[in-house]
Amino acid sequence: MDYLSEVMWTEDEIAFRKEVRAFCEKEIAPIADEIDKGPYPRELLRKIGKAGYMGVLHDASAGGSEKGVSYEIIIAEEISAVNGGLDMGRMSSTTLYGMPVSKFGTEEQKKKYLLPIVNGEKIGCIGITEPDVGSDTAAMKTRAEKDGDEWVINGEKRFITNGSQADYMCCFAITDPSVSSKKGMSAFIVDTKSEGFSVVQDHDLLGMKSARVSWLKMEDVRVPSGMLLGELGQGFTILMDELDSERTAIAAEAIGYGRTAFEVSVRYANEREQFGRPIRAFEGISFKVADMAMKLEAARALTLTAARMLDRGMKATKQASIAKLYATDAAVQITNDAIQILGGVGYTTDYPVERFMRDARLMTIGGGTAEIMRFIIQREIYKEFFPRK
Ligand SMILES: Cc1cc2nc3c(=O)[nH]c(=O)nc-3n(C[C@H](O)[C@H](O)[C@H](O)COP(=O)(O)OP(=O)(O)OC[C@H]3O[C@@H](n4cnc5c(N)ncnc54)[C@H](O)[C@@H]3O)c2cc1C
């Protein structure tokens, strides 16, 4: 198969993909439709953690294997190719919550608040978005005020993946409203069992049905000062740092949905006969298959490039945004074409393509919309063309 190509992946990565795929076939595929009624069982996340698929980005002190982003995108693609919402939950815990703790947390914080995430015992989430704050994260309203040895947090966070299931949230809040958010925002680890922390509601979503995505409220939530992540006022830097790895992994998830929809379509077009021949004989169908394959290959190459850059410690803001924009758009088109190739049965739940189409639709919104990706890409291009002296 092309994704096992020796041109793109190392021998170890190819072996790792085979291993993850075998795990998915055994542990997830048999219940993929069932768990889509949501939420995914906690036990499944524990199994994923035990298998080591929550820790490839984290160091040994947090129970991780430090394999890197190229391994994370293999896991993201393989699990997403079976169930989208489950990987969104896994990734929110280990990458979106985990990376800020991993990169900016103290050794003590990592031991206490990351290790149980990596082994799948606890669930994490990231709290950026608010009812009035989406793409413009710098306009954040959630406030944290110092009171003795504690921080008191007030605010609401909306659309938080894992929200009502999570044990810990990496919460971004304004700590100094007198300066710009770039200097006045900080990040905290918040225990969701804290007094004043509540779930307003779980959102009823178009897709990603196996995940829980919630609206959360914090009223005078007291957080010990030792749960500040990084330096005071470093929140915006932490937020921006997290996004490049998140966007690369989201691109890989999108490839997963597209891949399954593509494989189902190729087989169906070969078997289904109309007008006395398999429908693959009609250009209207076979050209779609060619376009789907091309988009998948391109998405994979872009995503792996971003992953390799991140693994080398390079700044990958433009590449991660390009990969995310292209792969998520491709997944929407591929899953949509898959339904067209299957005709009426594509619109039923007898085949999983309608589920993948609904899951894929989120990906041009979450983690930064397609419009914001275009904004970032052009901004980075102008920075390259006209560097500040
Ligand atoms: C299922 C799901 C899970 C999510 N999980 C999380 C999570 O775990 N944690 C978290 O913090 N957030 C999460 N989000 C929130 C997600 O990141 C935001 O929805 C996203 O960033 C967009 O914000 P918004 O929805 O407020 O849209 P808005 O920012 O209000 O945008 C609305 C429209 O305006 C466009 N727009 C806005 N600004 C510009 C601009 N400058 N130029 C051009 N167009 C623009 C957007 O592209 C979009 O089309 C999740 C969302 C969903 C739906």
mmCIF file of N, CA, C and O in Angstrom, residues 72 142 156 237 297 332 340 365-366 387:
data_model
loop_
_atom_site.group_PDB
_atom_site.id
_atom_site.type_symbol
_atom_site.label_atom_id
_atom_site.label_comp_id
_atom_site.label_asym_id
_atom_site.label_seq_id
_atom_site.Cartn_x
_atom_site.Cartn_y
_atom_site.Cartn_z
ATOM 1 N N GLU A 72 3.140 10.205 15.974
ATOM 2 C CA GLU A 72 1.827 10.699 16.388
ATOM 3 C C GLU A 72 0.877 10.750 15.178
ATOM 4 O O GLU A 72 -0.305 10.411 15.289
ATOM 5 N N THR A 142 -11.871 35.044 29.873
ATOM 6 C CA THR A 142 -11.670 34.334 31.144
ATOM 7 C C THR A 142 -10.544 35.007 31.933
ATOM 8 O O THR A 142 -9.481 35.294 31.376
ATOM 9 N N GLU A 156 -16.028 31.276 30.963
ATOM 10 C CA GLU A 156 -16.684 30.137 30.315
ATOM 11 C C GLU A 156 -15.837 29.654 29.148
ATOM 12 O O GLU A 156 -15.201 30.462 28.473
ATOM 13 N N THR A 237 2.235 32.491 24.227
ATOM 14 C CA THR A 237 3.348 31.727 23.628
ATOM 15 C C THR A 237 3.058 30.233 23.710
ATOM 16 O O THR A 237 3.264 29.485 22.747
ATOM 17 N N GLU A 297 -2.670 11.335 -1.418
ATOM 18 C CA GLU A 297 -1.199 11.320 -1.526
ATOM 19 C C GLU A 297 -0.620 12.684 -1.177
ATOM 20 O O GLU A 297 0.377 12.788 -0.465
ATOM 21 N N VAL A 332 -13.049 16.493 3.309
ATOM 22 C CA VAL A 332 -14.453 16.863 3.050
ATOM 23 C C VAL A 332 -14.831 16.440 1.628
ATOM 24 O O VAL A 332 -15.878 15.824 1.393
ATOM 25 N N GLN A 340 -21.185 9.876 -3.125
ATOM 26 C CA GLN A 340 -21.682 9.938 -4.509
ATOM 27 C C GLN A 340 -21.427 8.619 -5.232
ATOM 28 O O GLN A 340 -22.290 8.113 -5.946
ATOM 29 N N ILE A 365 -12.995 23.552 10.595
ATOM 30 C CA ILE A 365 -13.410 24.547 11.603
ATOM 31 C C ILE A 365 -12.530 24.447 12.854
ATOM 32 O O ILE A 365 -11.913 25.426 13.271
ATOM 33 N N GLY A 366 -12.504 23.250 13.467
ATOM 34 C CA GLY A 366 -11.767 23.072 14.729
ATOM 35 C C GLY A 366 -10.258 23.207 14.550
ATOM 36 O O GLY A 366 -9.732 22.913 13.469
ATOM 37 N N PRO A 387 11.578 39.982 5.523
ATOM 38 C CA PRO A 387 11.920 39.802 6.935
ATOM 39 C C PRO A 387 12.154 41.139 7.617
ATOM 40 O O PRO A 387 12.686 42.070 6.996
#
